PDB file of C-alpha atoms in Angstrom:
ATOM      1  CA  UNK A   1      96.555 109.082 100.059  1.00  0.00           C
ATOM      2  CA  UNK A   2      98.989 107.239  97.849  1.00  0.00           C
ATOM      3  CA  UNK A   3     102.657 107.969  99.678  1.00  0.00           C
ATOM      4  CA  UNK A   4     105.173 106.007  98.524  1.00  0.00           C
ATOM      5  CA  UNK A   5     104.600 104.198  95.085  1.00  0.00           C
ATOM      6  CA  UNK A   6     106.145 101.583  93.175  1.00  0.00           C
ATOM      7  CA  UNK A   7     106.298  99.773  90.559  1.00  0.00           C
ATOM      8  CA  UNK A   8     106.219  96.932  89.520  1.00  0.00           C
ATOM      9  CA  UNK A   9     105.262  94.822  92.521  1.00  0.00           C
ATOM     10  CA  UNK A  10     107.020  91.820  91.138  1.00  0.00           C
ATOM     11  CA  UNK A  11     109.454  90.760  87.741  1.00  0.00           C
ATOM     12  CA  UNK A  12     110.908  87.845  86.431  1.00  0.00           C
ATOM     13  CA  UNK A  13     114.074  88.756  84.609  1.00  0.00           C
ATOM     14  CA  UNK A  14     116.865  86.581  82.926  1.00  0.00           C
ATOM     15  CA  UNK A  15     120.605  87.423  83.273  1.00  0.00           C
ATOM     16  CA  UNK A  16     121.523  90.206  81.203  1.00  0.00           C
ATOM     17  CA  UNK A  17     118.381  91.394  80.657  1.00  0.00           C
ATOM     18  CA  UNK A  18     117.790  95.369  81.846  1.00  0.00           C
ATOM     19  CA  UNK A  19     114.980  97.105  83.415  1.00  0.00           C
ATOM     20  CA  UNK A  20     114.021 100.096  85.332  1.00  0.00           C
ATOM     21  CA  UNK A  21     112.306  99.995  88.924  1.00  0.00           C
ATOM     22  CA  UNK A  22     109.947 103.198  89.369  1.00  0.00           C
ATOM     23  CA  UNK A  23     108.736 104.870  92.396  1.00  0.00           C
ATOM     24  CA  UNK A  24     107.104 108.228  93.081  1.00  0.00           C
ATOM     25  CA  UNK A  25     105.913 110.002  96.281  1.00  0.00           C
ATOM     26  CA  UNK A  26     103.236 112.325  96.758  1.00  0.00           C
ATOM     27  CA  UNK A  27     104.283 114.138 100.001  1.00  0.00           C
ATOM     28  CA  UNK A  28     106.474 116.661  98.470  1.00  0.00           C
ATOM     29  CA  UNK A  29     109.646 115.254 100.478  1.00  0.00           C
ATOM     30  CA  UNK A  30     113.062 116.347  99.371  1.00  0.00           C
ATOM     31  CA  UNK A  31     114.684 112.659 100.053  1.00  0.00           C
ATOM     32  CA  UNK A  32     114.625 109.452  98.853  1.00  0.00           C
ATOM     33  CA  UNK A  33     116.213 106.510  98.700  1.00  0.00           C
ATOM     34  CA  UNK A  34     116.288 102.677  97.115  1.00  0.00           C
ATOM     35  CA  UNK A  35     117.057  99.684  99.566  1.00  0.00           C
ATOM     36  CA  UNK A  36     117.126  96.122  98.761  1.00  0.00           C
ATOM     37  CA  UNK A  37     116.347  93.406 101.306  1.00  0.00           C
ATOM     38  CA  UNK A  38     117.509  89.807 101.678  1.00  0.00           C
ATOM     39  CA  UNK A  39     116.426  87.065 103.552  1.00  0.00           C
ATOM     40  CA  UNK A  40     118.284  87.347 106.932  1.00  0.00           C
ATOM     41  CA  UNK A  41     119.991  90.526 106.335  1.00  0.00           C
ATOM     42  CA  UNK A  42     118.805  94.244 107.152  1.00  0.00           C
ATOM     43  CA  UNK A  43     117.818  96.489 104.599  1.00  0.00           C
ATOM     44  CA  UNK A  44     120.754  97.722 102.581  1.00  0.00           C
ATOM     45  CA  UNK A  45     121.497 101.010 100.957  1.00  0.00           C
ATOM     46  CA  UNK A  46     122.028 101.317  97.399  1.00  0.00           C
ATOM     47  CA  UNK A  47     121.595 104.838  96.223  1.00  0.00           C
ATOM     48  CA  UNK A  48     120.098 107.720  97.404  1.00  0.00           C
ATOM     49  CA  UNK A  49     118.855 111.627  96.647  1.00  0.00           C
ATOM     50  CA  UNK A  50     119.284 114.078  99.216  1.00  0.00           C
ATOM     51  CA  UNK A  51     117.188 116.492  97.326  1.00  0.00           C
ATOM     52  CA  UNK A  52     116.186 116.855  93.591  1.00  0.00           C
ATOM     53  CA  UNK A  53     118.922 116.879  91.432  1.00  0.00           C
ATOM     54  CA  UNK A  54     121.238 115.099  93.538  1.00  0.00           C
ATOM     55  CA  UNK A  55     122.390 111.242  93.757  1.00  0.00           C
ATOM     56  CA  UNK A  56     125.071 109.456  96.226  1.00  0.00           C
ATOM     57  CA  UNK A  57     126.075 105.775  96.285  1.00  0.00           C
ATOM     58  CA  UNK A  58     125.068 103.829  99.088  1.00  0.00           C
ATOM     59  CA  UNK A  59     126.341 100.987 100.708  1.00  0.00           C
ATOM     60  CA  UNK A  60     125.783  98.102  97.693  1.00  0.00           C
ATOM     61  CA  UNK A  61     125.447 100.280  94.381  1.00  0.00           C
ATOM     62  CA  UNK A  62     127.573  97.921  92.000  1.00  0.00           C
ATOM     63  CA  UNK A  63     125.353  97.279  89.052  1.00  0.00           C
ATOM     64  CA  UNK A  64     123.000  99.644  89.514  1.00  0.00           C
ATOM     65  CA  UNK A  65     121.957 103.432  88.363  1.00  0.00           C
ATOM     66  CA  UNK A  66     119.663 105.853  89.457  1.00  0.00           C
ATOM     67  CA  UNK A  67     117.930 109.003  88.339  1.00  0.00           C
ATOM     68  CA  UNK A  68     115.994 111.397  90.475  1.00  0.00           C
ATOM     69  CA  UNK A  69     113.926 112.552  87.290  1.00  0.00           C
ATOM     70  CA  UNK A  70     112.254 115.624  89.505  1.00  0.00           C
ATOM     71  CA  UNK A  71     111.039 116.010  93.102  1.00  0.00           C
ATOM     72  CA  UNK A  72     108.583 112.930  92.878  1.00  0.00           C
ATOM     73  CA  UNK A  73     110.624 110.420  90.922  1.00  0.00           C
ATOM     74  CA  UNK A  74     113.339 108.615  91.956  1.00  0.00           C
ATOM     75  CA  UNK A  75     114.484 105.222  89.557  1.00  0.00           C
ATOM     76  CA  UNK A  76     116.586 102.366  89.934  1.00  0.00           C
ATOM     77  CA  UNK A  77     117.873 100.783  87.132  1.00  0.00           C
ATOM     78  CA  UNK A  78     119.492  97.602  86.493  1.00  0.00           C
ATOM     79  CA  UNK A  79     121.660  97.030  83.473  1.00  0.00           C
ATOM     80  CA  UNK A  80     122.425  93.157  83.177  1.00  0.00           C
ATOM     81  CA  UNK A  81     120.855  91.880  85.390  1.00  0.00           C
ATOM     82  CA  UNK A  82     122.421  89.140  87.391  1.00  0.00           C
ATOM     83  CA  UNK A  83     121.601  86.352  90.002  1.00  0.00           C
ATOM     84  CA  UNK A  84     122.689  88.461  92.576  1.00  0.00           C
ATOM     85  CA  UNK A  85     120.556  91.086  92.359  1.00  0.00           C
ATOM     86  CA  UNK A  86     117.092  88.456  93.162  1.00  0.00           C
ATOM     87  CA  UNK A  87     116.257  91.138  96.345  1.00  0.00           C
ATOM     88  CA  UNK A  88     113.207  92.653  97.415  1.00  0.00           C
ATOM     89  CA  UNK A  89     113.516  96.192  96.503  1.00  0.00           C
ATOM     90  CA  UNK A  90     112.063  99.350  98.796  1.00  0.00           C
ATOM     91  CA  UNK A  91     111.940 102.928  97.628  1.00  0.00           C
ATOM     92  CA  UNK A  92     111.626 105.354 100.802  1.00  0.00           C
ATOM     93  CA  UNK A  93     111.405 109.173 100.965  1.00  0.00           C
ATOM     94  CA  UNK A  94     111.638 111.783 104.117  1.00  0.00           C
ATOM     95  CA  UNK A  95     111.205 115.007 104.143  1.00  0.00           C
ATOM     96  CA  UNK A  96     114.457 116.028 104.637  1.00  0.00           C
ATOM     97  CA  UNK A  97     117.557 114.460 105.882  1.00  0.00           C
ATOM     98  CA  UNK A  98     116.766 115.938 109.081  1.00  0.00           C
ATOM     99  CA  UNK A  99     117.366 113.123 111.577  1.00  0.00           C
ATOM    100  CA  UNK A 100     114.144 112.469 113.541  1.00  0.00           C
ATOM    101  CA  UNK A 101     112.391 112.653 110.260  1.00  0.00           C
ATOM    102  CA  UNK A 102     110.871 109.820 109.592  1.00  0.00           C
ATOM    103  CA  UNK A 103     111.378 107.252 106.373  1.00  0.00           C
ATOM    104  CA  UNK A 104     108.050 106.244 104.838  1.00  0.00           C
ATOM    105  CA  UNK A 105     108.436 102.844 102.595  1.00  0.00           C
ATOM    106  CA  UNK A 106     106.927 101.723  98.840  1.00  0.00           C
ATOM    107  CA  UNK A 107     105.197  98.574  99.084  1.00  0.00           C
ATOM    108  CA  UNK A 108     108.245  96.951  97.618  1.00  0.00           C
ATOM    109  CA  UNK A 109     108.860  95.586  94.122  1.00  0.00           C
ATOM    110  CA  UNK A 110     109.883  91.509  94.214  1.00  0.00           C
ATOM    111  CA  UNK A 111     112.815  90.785  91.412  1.00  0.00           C
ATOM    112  CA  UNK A 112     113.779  87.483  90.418  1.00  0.00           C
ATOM    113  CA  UNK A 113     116.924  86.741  87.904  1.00  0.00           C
ATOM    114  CA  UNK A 114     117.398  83.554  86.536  1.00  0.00           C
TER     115      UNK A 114
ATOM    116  CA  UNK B   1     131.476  98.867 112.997  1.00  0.00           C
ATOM    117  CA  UNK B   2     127.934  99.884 113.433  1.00  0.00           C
ATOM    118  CA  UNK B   3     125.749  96.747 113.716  1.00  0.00           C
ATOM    119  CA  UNK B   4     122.038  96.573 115.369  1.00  0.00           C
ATOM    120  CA  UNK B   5     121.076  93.086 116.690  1.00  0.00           C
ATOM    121  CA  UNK B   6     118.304  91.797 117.357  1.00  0.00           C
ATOM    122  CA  UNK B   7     116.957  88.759 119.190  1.00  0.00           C
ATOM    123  CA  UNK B   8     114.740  86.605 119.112  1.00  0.00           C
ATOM    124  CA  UNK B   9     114.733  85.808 115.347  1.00  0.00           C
ATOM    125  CA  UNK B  10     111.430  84.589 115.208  1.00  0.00           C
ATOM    126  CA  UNK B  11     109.042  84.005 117.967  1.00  0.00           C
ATOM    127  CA  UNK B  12     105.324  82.263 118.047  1.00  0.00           C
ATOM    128  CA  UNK B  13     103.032  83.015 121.093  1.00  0.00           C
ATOM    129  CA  UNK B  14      99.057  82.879 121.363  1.00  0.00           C
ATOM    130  CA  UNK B  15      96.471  85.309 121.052  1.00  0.00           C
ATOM    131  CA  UNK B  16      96.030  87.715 123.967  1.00  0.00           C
ATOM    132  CA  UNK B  17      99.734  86.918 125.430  1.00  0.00           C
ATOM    133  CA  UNK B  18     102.483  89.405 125.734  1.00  0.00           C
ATOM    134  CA  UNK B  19     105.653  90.112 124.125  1.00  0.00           C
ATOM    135  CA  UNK B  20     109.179  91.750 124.159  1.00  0.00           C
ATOM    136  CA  UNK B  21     111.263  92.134 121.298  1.00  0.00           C
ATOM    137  CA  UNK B  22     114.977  92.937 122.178  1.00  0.00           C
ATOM    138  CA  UNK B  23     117.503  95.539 120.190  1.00  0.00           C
ATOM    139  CA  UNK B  24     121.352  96.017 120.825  1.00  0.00           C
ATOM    140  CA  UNK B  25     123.133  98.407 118.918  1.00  0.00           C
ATOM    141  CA  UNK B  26     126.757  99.562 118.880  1.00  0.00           C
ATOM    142  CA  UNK B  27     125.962 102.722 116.307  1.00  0.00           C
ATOM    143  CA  UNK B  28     127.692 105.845 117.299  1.00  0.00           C
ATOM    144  CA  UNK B  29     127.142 108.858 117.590  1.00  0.00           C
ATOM    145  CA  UNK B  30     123.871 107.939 118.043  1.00  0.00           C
ATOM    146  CA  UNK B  31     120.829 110.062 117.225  1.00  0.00           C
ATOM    147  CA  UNK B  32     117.079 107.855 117.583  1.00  0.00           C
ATOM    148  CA  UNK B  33     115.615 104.577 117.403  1.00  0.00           C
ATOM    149  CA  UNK B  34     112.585 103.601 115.342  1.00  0.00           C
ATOM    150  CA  UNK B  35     110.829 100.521 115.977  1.00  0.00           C
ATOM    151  CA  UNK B  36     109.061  99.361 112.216  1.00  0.00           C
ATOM    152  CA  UNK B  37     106.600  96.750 111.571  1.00  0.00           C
ATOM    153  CA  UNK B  38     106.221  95.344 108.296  1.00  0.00           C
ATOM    154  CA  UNK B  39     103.556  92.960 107.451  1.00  0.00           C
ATOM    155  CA  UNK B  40     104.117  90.346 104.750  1.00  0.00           C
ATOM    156  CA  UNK B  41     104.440  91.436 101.531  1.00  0.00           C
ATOM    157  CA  UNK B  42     104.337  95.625 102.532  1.00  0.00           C
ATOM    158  CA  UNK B  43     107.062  97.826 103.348  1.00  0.00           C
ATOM    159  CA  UNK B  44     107.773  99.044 106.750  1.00  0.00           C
ATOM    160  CA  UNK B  45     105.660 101.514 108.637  1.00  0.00           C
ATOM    161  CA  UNK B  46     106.863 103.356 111.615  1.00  0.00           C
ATOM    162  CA  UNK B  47     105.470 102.255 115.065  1.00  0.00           C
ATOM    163  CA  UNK B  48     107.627 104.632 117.373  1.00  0.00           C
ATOM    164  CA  UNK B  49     110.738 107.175 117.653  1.00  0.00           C
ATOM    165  CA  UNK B  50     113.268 107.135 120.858  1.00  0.00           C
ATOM    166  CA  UNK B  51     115.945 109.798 121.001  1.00  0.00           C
ATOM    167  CA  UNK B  52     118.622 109.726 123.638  1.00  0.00           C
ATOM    168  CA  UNK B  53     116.881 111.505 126.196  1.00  0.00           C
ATOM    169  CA  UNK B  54     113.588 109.173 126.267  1.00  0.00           C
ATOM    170  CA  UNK B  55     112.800 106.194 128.193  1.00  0.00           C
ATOM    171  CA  UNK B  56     109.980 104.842 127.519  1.00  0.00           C
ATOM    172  CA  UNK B  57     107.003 105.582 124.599  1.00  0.00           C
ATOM    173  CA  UNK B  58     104.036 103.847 123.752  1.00  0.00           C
ATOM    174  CA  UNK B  59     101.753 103.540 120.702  1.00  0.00           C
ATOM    175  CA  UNK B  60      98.598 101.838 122.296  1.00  0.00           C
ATOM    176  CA  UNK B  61      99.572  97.927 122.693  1.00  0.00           C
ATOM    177  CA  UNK B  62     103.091  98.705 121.693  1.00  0.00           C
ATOM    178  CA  UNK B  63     105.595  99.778 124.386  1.00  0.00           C
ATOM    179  CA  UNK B  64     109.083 100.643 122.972  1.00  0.00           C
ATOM    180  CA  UNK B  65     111.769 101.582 126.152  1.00  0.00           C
ATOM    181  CA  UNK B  66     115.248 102.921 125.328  1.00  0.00           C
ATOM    182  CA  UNK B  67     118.639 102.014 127.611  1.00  0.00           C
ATOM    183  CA  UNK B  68     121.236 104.575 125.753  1.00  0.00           C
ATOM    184  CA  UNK B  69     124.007 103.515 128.313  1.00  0.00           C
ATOM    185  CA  UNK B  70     123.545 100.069 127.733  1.00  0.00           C
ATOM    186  CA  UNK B  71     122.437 100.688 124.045  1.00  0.00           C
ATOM    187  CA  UNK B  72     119.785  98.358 124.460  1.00  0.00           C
ATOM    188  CA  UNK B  73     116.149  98.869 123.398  1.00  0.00           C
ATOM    189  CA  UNK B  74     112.964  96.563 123.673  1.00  0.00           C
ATOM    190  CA  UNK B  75     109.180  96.576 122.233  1.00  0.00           C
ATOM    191  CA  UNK B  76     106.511  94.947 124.349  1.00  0.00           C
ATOM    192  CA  UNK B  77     103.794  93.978 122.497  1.00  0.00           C
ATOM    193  CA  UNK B  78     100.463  94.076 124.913  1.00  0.00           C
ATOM    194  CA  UNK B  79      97.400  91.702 124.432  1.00  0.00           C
ATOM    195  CA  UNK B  80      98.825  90.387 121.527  1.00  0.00           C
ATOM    196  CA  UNK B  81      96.342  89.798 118.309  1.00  0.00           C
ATOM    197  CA  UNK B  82      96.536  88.212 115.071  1.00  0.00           C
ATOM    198  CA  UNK B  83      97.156  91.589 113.015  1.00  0.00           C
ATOM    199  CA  UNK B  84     100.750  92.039 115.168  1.00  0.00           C
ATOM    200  CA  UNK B  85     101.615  89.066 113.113  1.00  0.00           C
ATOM    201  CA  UNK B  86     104.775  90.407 110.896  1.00  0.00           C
ATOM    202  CA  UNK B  87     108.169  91.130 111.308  1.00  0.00           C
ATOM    203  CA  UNK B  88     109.457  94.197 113.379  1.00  0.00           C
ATOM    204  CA  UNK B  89     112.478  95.815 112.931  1.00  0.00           C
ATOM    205  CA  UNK B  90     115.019  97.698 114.682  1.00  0.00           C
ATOM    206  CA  UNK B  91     116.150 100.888 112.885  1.00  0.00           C
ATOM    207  CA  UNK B  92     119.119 103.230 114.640  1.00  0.00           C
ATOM    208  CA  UNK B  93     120.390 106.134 113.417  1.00  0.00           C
ATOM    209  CA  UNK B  94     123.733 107.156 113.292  1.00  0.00           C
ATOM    210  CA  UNK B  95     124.088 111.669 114.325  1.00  0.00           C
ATOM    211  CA  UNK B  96     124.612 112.584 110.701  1.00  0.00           C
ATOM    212  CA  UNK B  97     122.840 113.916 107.820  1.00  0.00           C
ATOM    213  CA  UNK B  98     124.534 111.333 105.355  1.00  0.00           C
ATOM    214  CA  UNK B  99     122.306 108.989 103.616  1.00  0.00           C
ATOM    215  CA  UNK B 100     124.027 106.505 105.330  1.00  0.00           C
ATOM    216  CA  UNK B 101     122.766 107.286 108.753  1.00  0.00           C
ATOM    217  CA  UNK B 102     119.671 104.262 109.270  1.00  0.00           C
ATOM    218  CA  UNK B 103     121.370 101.204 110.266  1.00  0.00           C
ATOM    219  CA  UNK B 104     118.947  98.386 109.946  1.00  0.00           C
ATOM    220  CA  UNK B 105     118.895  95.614 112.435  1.00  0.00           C
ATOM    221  CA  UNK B 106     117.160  92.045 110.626  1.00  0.00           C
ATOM    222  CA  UNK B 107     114.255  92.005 112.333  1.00  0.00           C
ATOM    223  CA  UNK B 108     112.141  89.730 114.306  1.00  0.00           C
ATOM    224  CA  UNK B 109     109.434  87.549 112.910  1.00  0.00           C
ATOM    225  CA  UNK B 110     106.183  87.596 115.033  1.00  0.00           C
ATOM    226  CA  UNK B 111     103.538  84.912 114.103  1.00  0.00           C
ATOM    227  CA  UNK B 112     100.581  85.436 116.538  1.00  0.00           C
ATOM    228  CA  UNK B 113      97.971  82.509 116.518  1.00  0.00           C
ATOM    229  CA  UNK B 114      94.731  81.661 117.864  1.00  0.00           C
TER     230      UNK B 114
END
């Protein structure tokens, strides 16, 4: 009863350096999104997928990309990495956009850029 | 500008004691309220919906209430015990099927101890 999965749990990156974040749900839901979460700040959108084959920019995307590779997959990837982007990172899905559906959440996957 | 607040920041009480957590929101149109908890080092789980026409719902211990003419909402947290220890969070969404529709409020940190 996996849900929401992602990896990796944590990464040490230096500026400039690029990597992907992965997650992948097993509940056959049509959205899903990638936030990022600061100390003393709500979660924040980046980018999310309505439904397979579709991607929209959130509210922070600069310096980030995204693929939703098929129904299960949904990656964020970083570039060059910069200070900046030192976040907690979530990967949710729903269902559908439907609005009392609710948002389950990935463990999270802890970046650090130095 | 749609903004969820949410008071206190942190708060320490003692095993077995009660709790309220507070919420004011200014997101409109408004569609529900979702009260998360998320433990250290997890993402956040769902404890309880409230759309506009509900008052009060409860999830054993927790009791979430909803004021939609105020646009105020509060957990109480019955009996507390160590497990409640984590940060809860205030999640409104906005009457819209954009990806843009969770507003996240910044949560309040519980520490229960014995």
């Amino acid at each position: 009863n996996a849900g929401v999965t992602q990896t990796p749990k944590f990464q040490v990156l230096k500026t400039g350096q690029s990597m992907t974040l992965q997650c992948a749900q097993d509940m056959n839901h049509n959205s899903m999104y990638w936030y990022r979460q600061d100390p003393g700040m709500g979660l924040r959108l980046i980018y999310y997928s309505a439904s397979e084959g579709t991607t929209d920019k959130g509210e922070v995307p600069n310096g980030y990309n995204v693929s939703r590779l098929n129904k299960r997959e949904f990656s964020l990837r970083l570039e060059s990495a910069a200070p900046s982007q030192t976040s907690v990172y979530f990967c949710a899905s729903s269902a559908t956009r439907n609005m009392n559906t609710e948002a389950f959440f990935g463990q999270g996957t802890r970046l650090t850029v130095v | 500008k749609n903004q969820v607040e949410q008071s206190p920041q942190s708060l320490i009480i003692l095993e077995g004691k009660n709790c309220t957590l507070q919420c004011n929101y200014t997101v409109s149109p408004f569609s529900n309220l979702r009260w998360y908890k998320q433990d250290t080092g997890r993402g956040p789980v769902s404890l309880t919906i409230m759309t506009f026409s509900e008052n009060t719902k409860s999830n054993g211990r927790y009791t979430a209430t909803l004021d939609a003419d105020t646009k105020q909402s509060s957990l109480h947290i019955t009996a507390s015990q160590l497990s409640d220890s984590a940060s809860y969070i205030c999640v409104v969404r906005q009457n819209s099927n954009s990806g843009y529709a969770l507003n996240f409020g910044k949560g309040t940190s519980l520490l229960v101890t014995p």
